[in-house]
């Protein structure tokens, strides 16, 4: 019954739904899970790297995590090609702001601009929406560390912890139970790993299946966005497996 | 300026033709300034004065003319102060995007090319600034180059100069520079070249800053100079 109304993005169904937007969200639910967790000393972005084929050349840069400006980074869930357009657009937006104002763009403003672009594709042009959900992690002087999530409709929200992509509901229920406002960066890293280990369907976790990153701020050093290297990742895996076995 | 309020001083007007005093300098001399860059052994130096002036009057002595655009690449700009600042901002914009997209630093050669393009874009209404690029490339090789206001590049193996006292700077550098200068020697020589040159230029001086770039990092020193 819904099929008659999904040909055009820019119209509502009789029930008041936008089917193309919902279908875009369906596309995202097949993409590798990404998790964002706010802690007292930084934000953790973690993602499952879904490798399509062992023949694929490993790329130096990640297709799940991107730096947008010195003070903002994103984790991606969805159609990579769509994401690349939006990431590049957000980089331009951030630079245009700092060119004009001589300051880094406030994080929410940047998120809003990206979401406004996504929203446009649900209302004008007859083009399909972007099949991408983002987790934005950033720091600005006004509001400190912030985590935002956006979806294909152009909606966004600020979160303490959030999961997008495959098994997001399962991930969210774990986050609801385990997140607390006293988590430090290490605690957040372990929680992120715990969540991903439950949502990923692989039996053993190895660094090459995961992309972990932290965004931190210090008075002296400013904002730092770091992807965890293999060694650090392995160390985290070892530490967390030990924790889990102790619980059992 | 002053002449508009009080009239031109009598000793500066022509008694015959009553022409107004030619106190308006060329647009490139309006703010004044000097930048010099030199190649050393596995290192480069780039130095500038710190004066911010409006024709004859000095308005500030903390004016940044040399900018660290990449980790190991600096750009120094002289000419009209507003264009110095604008070009620095434009470069930051472009190099930031480059860094984010390519996930690597822009080499000095590429930066110079970009700078040249940005200037030539405005060929028939240019930015009144003549920049100098100084840095180390990926392999640690020194690179310097100068440009005119519409982007004509001049590559050099020894030194490049720009500003309102280039004649002085050329003379000093030609006399004092020699190849394979070690860092400490390079610092001394580039400082002497700059100071002696700006001291004979009314619109340059009021402090100086010298950056020495090598494979390990950058050393920045501020020089105490004549405050006139």
Short mmCIF file of C-alpha atoms in Angstrom, two decimals:
data_model
loop_
_atom_site.label_atom_id
_atom_site.label_comp_id
_atom_site.label_asym_id
_atom_site.label_seq_id
_atom_site.Cartn_x
_atom_site.Cartn_y
_atom_site.Cartn_z
CA UNK A 1 0.00 0.00 0.00
CA UNK A 2 2.85 2.36 0.82
CA UNK A 3 4.46 1.68 -2.58
CA UNK A 4 2.24 4.15 -4.37
CA UNK A 5 3.68 7.03 -2.35
CA UNK A 6 7.38 6.31 -2.28
CA UNK A 7 8.26 7.35 -5.82
CA UNK A 8 8.72 11.00 -4.90
CA UNK A 9 10.73 12.22 -1.92
CA UNK A 10 9.01 15.54 -1.73
CA UNK A 11 5.50 14.41 -0.87
CA UNK A 12 3.88 13.07 2.25
CA UNK A 13 2.06 9.79 2.44
CA UNK A 14 -1.57 9.94 3.63
CA UNK A 15 -0.37 8.90 7.09
CA UNK A 16 1.94 11.91 7.16
CA UNK A 17 5.16 10.00 6.58
CA UNK A 18 8.07 10.61 4.25
CA UNK A 19 8.80 7.20 2.89
CA UNK A 20 12.06 8.05 1.18
CA UNK A 21 13.45 9.30 4.45
CA UNK A 22 12.39 6.10 6.15
CA UNK A 23 13.91 4.01 3.39
CA UNK A 24 17.15 5.96 3.83
CA UNK A 25 17.10 5.06 7.51
CA UNK A 26 16.59 1.45 6.51
CA UNK A 27 19.75 1.68 4.39
CA UNK A 28 21.62 2.96 7.44
CA UNK A 29 20.45 0.08 9.59
CA UNK A 30 22.54 -2.20 7.39
CA UNK A 31 25.73 -0.19 7.86
CA UNK A 32 28.42 -0.82 10.45
CA UNK A 33 27.49 0.34 13.95
CA UNK A 34 28.93 3.57 15.23
CA UNK A 35 28.84 4.62 18.87
CA UNK A 36 29.52 7.97 20.49
CA UNK A 37 30.03 8.43 24.23
CA UNK A 38 30.51 11.66 26.16
CA UNK A 39 32.79 11.41 29.17
CA UNK A 40 34.18 13.88 31.67
CA UNK A 41 37.50 14.09 29.89
CA UNK A 42 36.64 13.56 26.24
CA UNK A 43 34.39 12.01 23.65
CA UNK A 44 34.80 8.50 22.28
CA UNK A 45 33.75 7.66 18.74
CA UNK A 46 33.86 3.98 17.92
CA UNK A 47 32.75 2.13 14.82
CA UNK A 48 32.61 -1.29 13.32
CA UNK A 49 34.52 -1.53 10.08
CA UNK A 50 32.50 -3.73 7.78
CA UNK A 51 35.03 -5.15 5.40
CA UNK A 52 33.37 -6.09 2.14
CA UNK A 53 36.09 -8.30 0.74
CA UNK A 54 39.51 -9.60 1.72
CA UNK A 55 40.68 -8.44 -1.70
CA UNK A 56 40.16 -4.82 -0.78
CA UNK A 57 43.36 -2.82 -0.33
CA UNK A 58 43.39 -1.49 3.19
CA UNK A 59 43.02 2.27 2.99
CA UNK A 60 45.17 4.48 5.18
CA UNK A 61 42.28 6.77 5.97
CA UNK A 62 39.13 5.52 7.61
CA UNK A 63 35.77 5.48 5.92
CA UNK A 64 34.00 5.58 9.27
CA UNK A 65 35.78 8.48 10.98
CA UNK A 66 36.60 11.86 9.56
CA UNK A 67 38.06 15.06 10.88
CA UNK A 68 35.96 18.03 9.85
CA UNK A 69 37.98 20.82 11.45
CA UNK A 70 40.55 21.03 14.22
CA UNK A 71 37.78 20.93 16.80
CA UNK A 72 35.14 18.66 15.20
CA UNK A 73 35.12 15.08 13.96
CA UNK A 74 32.42 12.73 12.70
CA UNK A 75 31.65 9.04 12.72
CA UNK A 76 29.63 7.80 9.76
CA UNK A 77 26.94 5.16 9.34
CA UNK A 78 25.35 4.63 5.96
CA UNK A 79 26.21 4.93 2.29
CA UNK A 80 29.89 5.88 2.17
CA UNK A 81 29.61 7.77 -1.13
CA UNK A 82 26.83 9.92 0.30
CA UNK A 83 28.80 10.48 3.48
CA UNK A 84 31.86 11.68 1.58
CA UNK A 85 29.83 14.47 -0.05
CA UNK A 86 28.49 15.63 3.27
CA UNK A 87 31.84 15.41 5.05
CA UNK A 88 33.51 17.52 2.39
CA UNK A 89 30.62 19.97 2.53
CA UNK A 90 30.94 20.26 6.31
CA UNK A 91 34.68 20.90 5.97
CA UNK A 92 33.95 23.80 3.62
CA UNK A 93 31.27 25.13 5.94
CA UNK A 94 33.70 25.06 8.87
CA UNK A 95 36.44 26.82 6.94
CA UNK A 96 34.12 29.48 5.56
CA UNK A 97 33.02 30.26 9.11
CA UNK A 98 36.55 30.57 10.43
CA UNK A 99 37.56 32.63 7.41
CA UNK A 100 34.74 35.06 8.11
CA UNK A 101 34.91 35.19 11.91
CA UNK A 102 38.51 34.25 12.62
CA UNK A 103 37.30 31.62 15.11
CA UNK A 104 36.31 27.96 15.03
CA UNK A 105 32.65 27.44 14.26
CA UNK A 106 30.47 26.47 17.25
CA UNK A 107 29.75 22.75 16.97
CA UNK A 108 25.97 22.95 16.95
CA UNK A 109 26.02 25.54 14.20
CA UNK A 110 28.09 23.25 12.03
CA UNK A 111 25.77 20.32 12.73
CA UNK A 112 22.78 22.50 11.91
CA UNK A 113 24.24 23.55 8.57
CA UNK A 114 24.89 19.93 7.57
CA UNK A 115 21.41 18.93 8.70
CA UNK A 116 19.86 21.82 6.81
CA UNK A 117 21.48 20.46 3.69
CA UNK A 118 20.08 17.00 4.42
CA UNK A 119 16.63 18.48 5.03
CA UNK A 120 16.71 20.22 1.66
CA UNK A 121 16.82 16.85 -0.02
CA UNK A 122 13.56 15.90 1.66
CA UNK A 123 11.67 18.92 0.46
CA UNK A 124 13.10 20.25 -2.81
CA UNK A 125 14.54 19.06 -6.05
CA UNK A 126 12.98 15.62 -6.30
CA UNK A 127 16.32 14.07 -5.36
CA UNK A 128 16.64 11.22 -2.92
CA UNK A 129 17.83 11.96 0.62
CA UNK A 130 21.35 11.15 1.79
CA UNK A 131 21.55 7.66 3.23
CA UNK A 132 23.81 8.78 6.06
CA UNK A 133 23.63 9.22 9.80
CA UNK A 134 26.41 11.07 11.62
CA UNK A 135 27.78 11.29 15.10
CA UNK A 136 29.45 14.68 15.49
CA UNK A 137 31.98 15.06 18.31
CA UNK A 138 33.37 18.49 19.00
CA UNK A 139 34.48 21.14 21.43
CA UNK A 140 33.83 24.84 21.52
CA UNK A 141 34.38 27.55 24.07
CA UNK A 142 30.70 28.14 24.76
CA UNK A 143 29.54 24.63 25.50
CA UNK A 144 32.66 22.52 25.88
CA UNK A 145 32.52 18.89 24.73
CA UNK A 146 29.43 17.98 22.75
CA UNK A 147 28.05 14.95 20.94
CA UNK A 148 25.36 15.27 18.27
CA UNK A 149 23.62 12.70 16.10
CA UNK A 150 21.94 13.44 12.78
CA UNK A 151 19.79 11.35 10.46
CA UNK A 152 18.60 11.52 6.81
CA UNK A 153 15.60 13.66 7.70
CA UNK A 154 17.89 16.47 8.79
CA UNK A 155 16.92 16.04 12.41
CA UNK A 156 19.62 16.23 15.01
CA UNK A 157 19.93 15.97 18.77
CA UNK A 158 22.55 16.42 21.44
CA UNK A 159 23.41 13.21 23.26
CA UNK A 160 25.33 11.86 26.21
CA UNK A 161 25.73 8.56 24.41
CA UNK A 162 24.34 7.42 21.10
CA UNK A 163 24.50 4.55 18.63
CA UNK A 164 23.73 4.57 14.90
CA UNK A 165 23.83 1.92 12.20
CA UNK A 166 23.22 -1.81 12.56
CA UNK A 167 21.82 -3.03 15.90
CA UNK A 168 21.53 0.51 17.14
CA UNK A 169 18.64 -0.41 19.44
CA UNK A 170 20.63 -3.17 21.13
CA UNK A 171 23.54 -0.80 21.52
CA UNK A 172 21.30 1.93 22.92
CA UNK A 173 19.85 -0.32 25.62
CA UNK A 174 23.34 -1.19 26.85
CA UNK A 175 24.29 2.49 26.81
CA UNK A 176 21.16 3.39 28.76
CA UNK A 177 22.11 0.96 31.50
CA UNK A 178 25.82 1.61 31.67
CA UNK A 179 26.38 5.30 30.89
CA UNK A 180 26.85 7.57 33.87
CA UNK A 181 28.11 11.10 34.19
CA UNK A 182 31.24 10.07 36.06
CA UNK A 183 32.72 8.05 33.22
CA UNK A 184 36.20 9.17 32.31
CA UNK A 185 37.77 8.70 28.88
CA UNK A 186 39.09 5.26 29.68
CA UNK A 187 35.73 4.18 31.04
CA UNK A 188 34.06 5.48 27.89
CA UNK A 189 36.50 3.56 25.68
CA UNK A 190 35.78 0.36 27.55
CA UNK A 191 32.03 0.96 27.40
CA UNK A 192 32.21 1.61 23.66
CA UNK A 193 34.11 -1.62 23.18
CA UNK A 194 31.64 -3.51 25.33
CA UNK A 195 28.74 -2.18 23.27
CA UNK A 196 30.36 -3.01 19.94
CA UNK A 197 31.35 -6.49 21.06
CA UNK A 198 27.70 -7.20 21.80
CA UNK A 199 26.39 -5.74 18.54
CA UNK A 200 28.98 -7.07 16.12
CA UNK A 201 28.36 -10.57 14.89
CA UNK A 202 32.00 -11.58 14.68
CA UNK A 203 33.24 -14.00 17.31
CA UNK A 204 36.54 -12.33 18.09
CA UNK A 205 37.38 -8.66 17.86
CA UNK A 206 40.62 -7.53 16.31
CA UNK A 207 41.95 -4.00 15.74
CA UNK A 208 41.43 -4.20 11.99
CA UNK A 209 37.67 -4.61 12.46
CA UNK A 210 37.35 -1.52 14.62
CA UNK A 211 37.87 2.21 14.35
CA UNK A 212 38.24 3.93 17.68
CA UNK A 213 38.90 7.63 18.17
CA UNK A 214 38.94 10.15 20.97
CA UNK A 215 38.30 13.87 20.95
CA UNK A 216 39.73 15.67 23.95
CA UNK A 217 40.37 19.22 25.00
CA UNK A 218 43.04 20.70 27.24
CA UNK A 219 43.84 24.31 28.09
CA UNK A 220 47.39 23.90 26.90
CA UNK A 221 46.97 21.75 23.80
CA UNK A 222 43.55 22.76 22.54
CA UNK A 223 41.41 20.12 20.90
CA UNK A 224 42.94 16.81 19.88
CA UNK A 225 41.29 14.21 17.70
CA UNK A 226 43.16 10.92 17.67
CA UNK A 227 42.44 7.61 16.00
CA UNK A 228 43.66 4.77 18.17
CA UNK A 229 46.48 2.84 16.58
CA UNK A 230 46.58 -0.93 16.37
CA UNK A 231 48.77 -1.33 19.45
CA UNK A 232 46.58 0.88 21.60
CA UNK A 233 43.49 -0.87 20.23
CA UNK A 234 44.92 -4.29 21.08
CA UNK A 235 45.75 -3.13 24.57
CA UNK A 236 42.19 -1.93 25.02
CA UNK A 237 40.85 -5.23 23.70
CA UNK A 238 43.02 -7.18 26.13
CA UNK A 239 42.01 -5.04 29.07
CA UNK A 240 38.32 -5.25 28.30
CA UNK A 241 38.24 -8.98 27.67
CA UNK A 242 39.87 -9.41 31.07
CA UNK A 243 37.15 -7.25 32.62
CA UNK A 244 34.44 -9.29 30.94
CA UNK A 245 35.81 -12.62 32.08
CA UNK A 246 35.97 -11.30 35.61
CA UNK A 247 32.31 -10.35 35.48
CA UNK A 248 31.38 -13.81 34.26
CA UNK B 1 45.74 62.42 7.24
CA UNK B 2 47.47 65.27 8.99
CA UNK B 3 47.75 67.36 5.86
CA UNK B 4 43.99 67.43 5.42
CA UNK B 5 43.47 68.94 8.85
CA UNK B 6 46.27 71.46 9.08
CA UNK B 7 47.17 72.00 5.45
CA UNK B 8 50.41 71.07 3.78
CA UNK B 9 53.53 72.41 5.53
CA UNK B 10 54.77 75.46 3.57
CA UNK B 11 58.25 74.06 3.00
CA UNK B 12 56.70 71.14 1.16
CA UNK B 13 54.56 73.05 -1.29
CA UNK B 14 55.84 74.33 -4.58
CA UNK B 15 55.84 78.14 -4.67
CA UNK B 16 55.49 78.13 -8.43
CA UNK B 17 52.78 75.61 -9.15
CA UNK B 18 51.12 75.33 -5.74
CA UNK B 19 50.95 71.55 -6.20
CA UNK B 20 49.96 69.55 -3.13
CA UNK B 21 52.79 67.74 -1.44
CA UNK B 22 53.57 64.31 -2.79
CA UNK B 23 53.27 62.74 0.58
CA UNK B 24 51.09 59.90 -0.64
CA UNK B 25 53.45 57.03 -1.16
CA UNK B 26 52.73 54.23 -3.55
CA UNK B 27 50.21 51.73 -2.32
CA UNK B 28 52.97 49.22 -1.68
CA UNK B 29 54.75 51.69 0.59
CA UNK B 30 51.68 52.85 2.52
CA UNK B 31 52.25 50.52 5.46
CA UNK B 32 55.93 49.65 4.96
CA UNK B 33 57.67 46.49 6.09
CA UNK B 34 60.39 43.99 5.27
CA UNK B 35 60.67 40.22 5.05
CA UNK B 36 63.73 38.13 4.24
CA UNK B 37 64.16 34.36 3.91
CA UNK B 38 67.44 32.45 3.66
CA UNK B 39 68.60 28.90 3.07
CA UNK B 40 71.01 27.22 5.46
CA UNK B 41 72.32 23.71 5.90
CA UNK B 42 69.22 21.57 6.26
CA UNK B 43 67.32 24.58 7.53
CA UNK B 44 65.68 27.83 6.45
CA UNK B 45 65.25 31.15 8.15
CA UNK B 46 62.50 33.70 7.67
CA UNK B 47 62.46 37.06 9.37
CA UNK B 48 60.42 40.23 9.32
CA UNK B 49 60.06 43.57 11.05
CA UNK B 50 57.06 44.22 13.26
CA UNK B 51 56.07 47.75 12.36
CA UNK B 52 52.50 48.66 11.56
CA UNK B 53 52.47 52.15 10.16
CA UNK B 54 50.25 54.45 8.18
CA UNK B 55 52.57 56.40 5.91
CA UNK B 56 54.95 58.22 8.20
CA UNK B 57 53.18 57.43 11.45
CA UNK B 58 53.81 54.23 13.37
CA UNK B 59 50.62 52.83 14.80
CA UNK B 60 51.73 49.44 16.13
CA UNK B 61 54.88 47.43 16.78
CA UNK B 62 53.48 43.95 17.06
CA UNK B 63 52.25 43.39 13.56
CA UNK B 64 52.50 39.83 12.31
CA UNK B 65 53.88 39.54 8.79
CA UNK B 66 55.20 35.99 8.90
CA UNK B 67 52.69 33.21 9.30
CA UNK B 68 53.19 29.54 10.04
CA UNK B 69 50.89 28.14 7.41
CA UNK B 70 52.02 24.52 7.73
CA UNK B 71 54.17 22.65 10.25
CA UNK B 72 57.39 23.38 8.40
CA UNK B 73 56.33 26.09 5.99
CA UNK B 74 56.08 29.80 6.64
CA UNK B 75 54.80 32.60 4.46
CA UNK B 76 55.95 36.16 4.94
CA UNK B 77 54.04 39.02 3.33
CA UNK B 78 54.75 42.73 2.89
CA UNK B 79 52.80 45.46 1.20
CA UNK B 80 49.36 46.73 2.09
CA UNK B 81 48.63 45.51 5.62
CA UNK B 82 45.02 44.55 4.98
CA UNK B 83 46.06 42.42 2.02
CA UNK B 84 48.82 40.81 4.12
CA UNK B 85 46.15 39.70 6.57
CA UNK B 86 43.66 38.70 3.91
CA UNK B 87 46.15 36.56 2.01
CA UNK B 88 47.20 34.86 5.23
CA UNK B 89 43.53 34.06 5.98
CA UNK B 90 42.93 32.78 2.45
CA UNK B 91 45.99 30.56 2.72
CA UNK B 92 44.85 29.18 6.03
CA UNK B 93 41.47 28.36 4.52
CA UNK B 94 42.97 26.49 1.60
CA UNK B 95 45.71 24.68 3.51
CA UNK B 96 43.29 23.56 6.22
CA UNK B 97 41.06 21.94 3.58
CA UNK B 98 44.09 20.39 1.91
CA UNK B 99 45.23 18.92 5.22
CA UNK B 100 41.79 17.51 5.97
CA UNK B 101 41.26 16.01 2.52
CA UNK B 102 44.74 14.71 1.79
CA UNK B 103 45.66 13.92 5.39
CA UNK B 104 49.13 15.31 4.91
CA UNK B 105 50.99 18.61 4.99
CA UNK B 106 51.22 20.80 1.93
CA UNK B 107 54.80 21.04 0.72
CA UNK B 108 56.32 24.53 0.33
CA UNK B 109 56.49 24.14 -3.44
CA UNK B 110 52.80 23.35 -3.70
CA UNK B 111 51.95 26.15 -1.28
CA UNK B 112 53.89 28.59 -3.40
CA UNK B 113 52.03 27.43 -6.47
CA UNK B 114 48.70 27.84 -4.70
CA UNK B 115 49.70 31.31 -3.54
CA UNK B 116 50.68 32.23 -7.06
CA UNK B 117 47.27 31.10 -8.34
CA UNK B 118 45.43 33.04 -5.66
CA UNK B 119 47.31 36.20 -6.62
CA UNK B 120 46.91 35.79 -10.37
CA UNK B 121 43.16 35.26 -9.97
CA UNK B 122 43.09 38.98 -9.20
CA UNK B 123 45.33 39.91 -12.10
CA UNK B 124 43.37 43.06 -12.99
CA UNK B 125 42.64 44.19 -9.45
CA UNK B 126 45.42 42.60 -7.42
CA UNK B 127 46.16 42.13 -3.76
CA UNK B 128 48.90 44.63 -2.93
CA UNK B 129 51.23 42.21 -1.31
CA UNK B 130 54.45 40.48 -2.36
CA UNK B 131 54.89 37.26 -0.43
CA UNK B 132 57.81 35.02 0.38
CA UNK B 133 57.52 31.28 1.04
CA UNK B 134 60.08 29.48 3.18
CA UNK B 135 60.00 25.90 4.37
CA UNK B 136 61.28 22.36 4.32
CA UNK B 137 59.77 19.76 2.06
CA UNK B 138 58.92 16.18 3.03
CA UNK B 139 62.52 15.11 2.72
CA UNK B 140 63.84 18.01 4.77
CA UNK B 141 65.15 19.93 1.76
CA UNK B 142 65.01 23.72 2.15
CA UNK B 143 62.75 25.68 -0.18
CA UNK B 144 62.37 29.43 -0.59
CA UNK B 145 60.64 31.53 -3.18
CA UNK B 146 59.39 35.07 -3.65
CA UNK B 147 56.49 36.41 -5.67
CA UNK B 148 55.32 39.68 -7.06
CA UNK B 149 51.81 40.92 -6.43
CA UNK B 150 50.39 39.01 -9.38
CA UNK B 151 52.04 35.73 -8.61
CA UNK B 152 55.23 35.64 -10.66
CA UNK B 153 57.44 33.21 -8.77
CA UNK B 154 61.14 33.67 -8.22
CA UNK B 155 62.89 30.54 -7.02
CA UNK B 156 66.16 31.03 -5.23
CA UNK B 157 68.80 28.82 -3.73
CA UNK B 158 70.22 31.46 -1.41
CA UNK B 159 67.84 34.17 -0.22
CA UNK B 160 64.70 36.08 -1.11
CA UNK B 161 63.59 39.52 0.01
CA UNK B 162 60.45 41.64 -0.12
CA UNK B 163 59.21 44.95 1.27
CA UNK B 164 60.07 48.63 1.17
CA UNK B 165 63.82 48.21 1.62
CA UNK B 166 64.61 45.44 -0.84
CA UNK B 167 67.63 47.34 -2.19
CA UNK B 168 69.11 47.40 1.31
CA UNK B 169 68.19 43.77 1.89
CA UNK B 170 69.67 42.59 -1.41
CA UNK B 171 72.90 44.40 -0.65
CA UNK B 172 73.15 42.97 2.86
CA UNK B 173 72.23 39.42 1.88
CA UNK B 174 74.55 39.38 -1.10
CA UNK B 175 77.40 40.45 1.15
CA UNK B 176 76.76 38.25 4.17
CA UNK B 177 75.20 35.07 2.85
CA UNK B 178 77.22 32.00 2.03
CA UNK B 179 76.16 28.41 1.39
CA UNK B 180 75.79 25.71 4.07
CA UNK B 181 75.29 28.00 7.02
CA UNK B 182 74.64 26.19 10.27
CA UNK B 183 71.56 27.21 12.23
CA UNK B 184 73.26 29.54 14.69
CA UNK B 185 75.25 31.24 11.94
CA UNK B 186 72.15 31.50 9.79
CA UNK B 187 70.30 33.16 12.65
CA UNK B 188 73.07 35.73 13.10
CA UNK B 189 73.33 36.48 9.42
CA UNK B 190 69.66 36.78 8.68
CA UNK B 191 69.24 39.02 11.73
CA UNK B 192 72.10 41.31 10.71
CA UNK B 193 70.80 41.54 7.15
CA UNK B 194 67.33 42.49 8.33
CA UNK B 195 68.37 44.93 11.02
CA UNK B 196 70.91 46.85 8.96
CA UNK B 197 68.39 47.12 6.12
CA UNK B 198 65.37 48.28 8.09
CA UNK B 199 67.43 50.78 10.07
CA UNK B 200 67.90 52.77 6.87
CA UNK B 201 64.22 52.55 5.95
CA UNK B 202 61.79 54.97 7.52
CA UNK B 203 58.78 52.70 7.15
CA UNK B 204 60.31 49.45 8.41
CA UNK B 205 61.58 48.38 11.77
CA UNK B 206 60.16 48.80 15.29
CA UNK B 207 61.09 45.27 16.30
CA UNK B 208 61.84 42.07 14.43
CA UNK B 209 61.05 38.37 14.59
CA UNK B 210 63.18 35.53 13.24
CA UNK B 211 62.09 31.92 12.71
CA UNK B 212 64.59 29.14 12.08
CA UNK B 213 63.03 26.00 10.65
CA UNK B 214 64.74 22.65 10.71
CA UNK B 215 63.67 19.03 10.52
CA UNK B 216 63.01 18.92 14.26
CA UNK B 217 60.94 22.05 14.58
CA UNK B 218 60.96 25.82 14.64
CA UNK B 219 62.90 28.26 16.85
CA UNK B 220 61.43 31.71 17.08
CA UNK B 221 63.34 34.66 18.42
CA UNK B 222 62.28 38.27 18.79
CA UNK B 223 64.96 40.90 18.28
CA UNK B 224 65.35 44.13 20.17
CA UNK B 225 65.84 46.86 17.61
CA UNK B 226 65.93 50.62 17.31
CA UNK B 227 62.44 51.87 18.05
CA UNK B 228 62.29 54.41 15.32
#
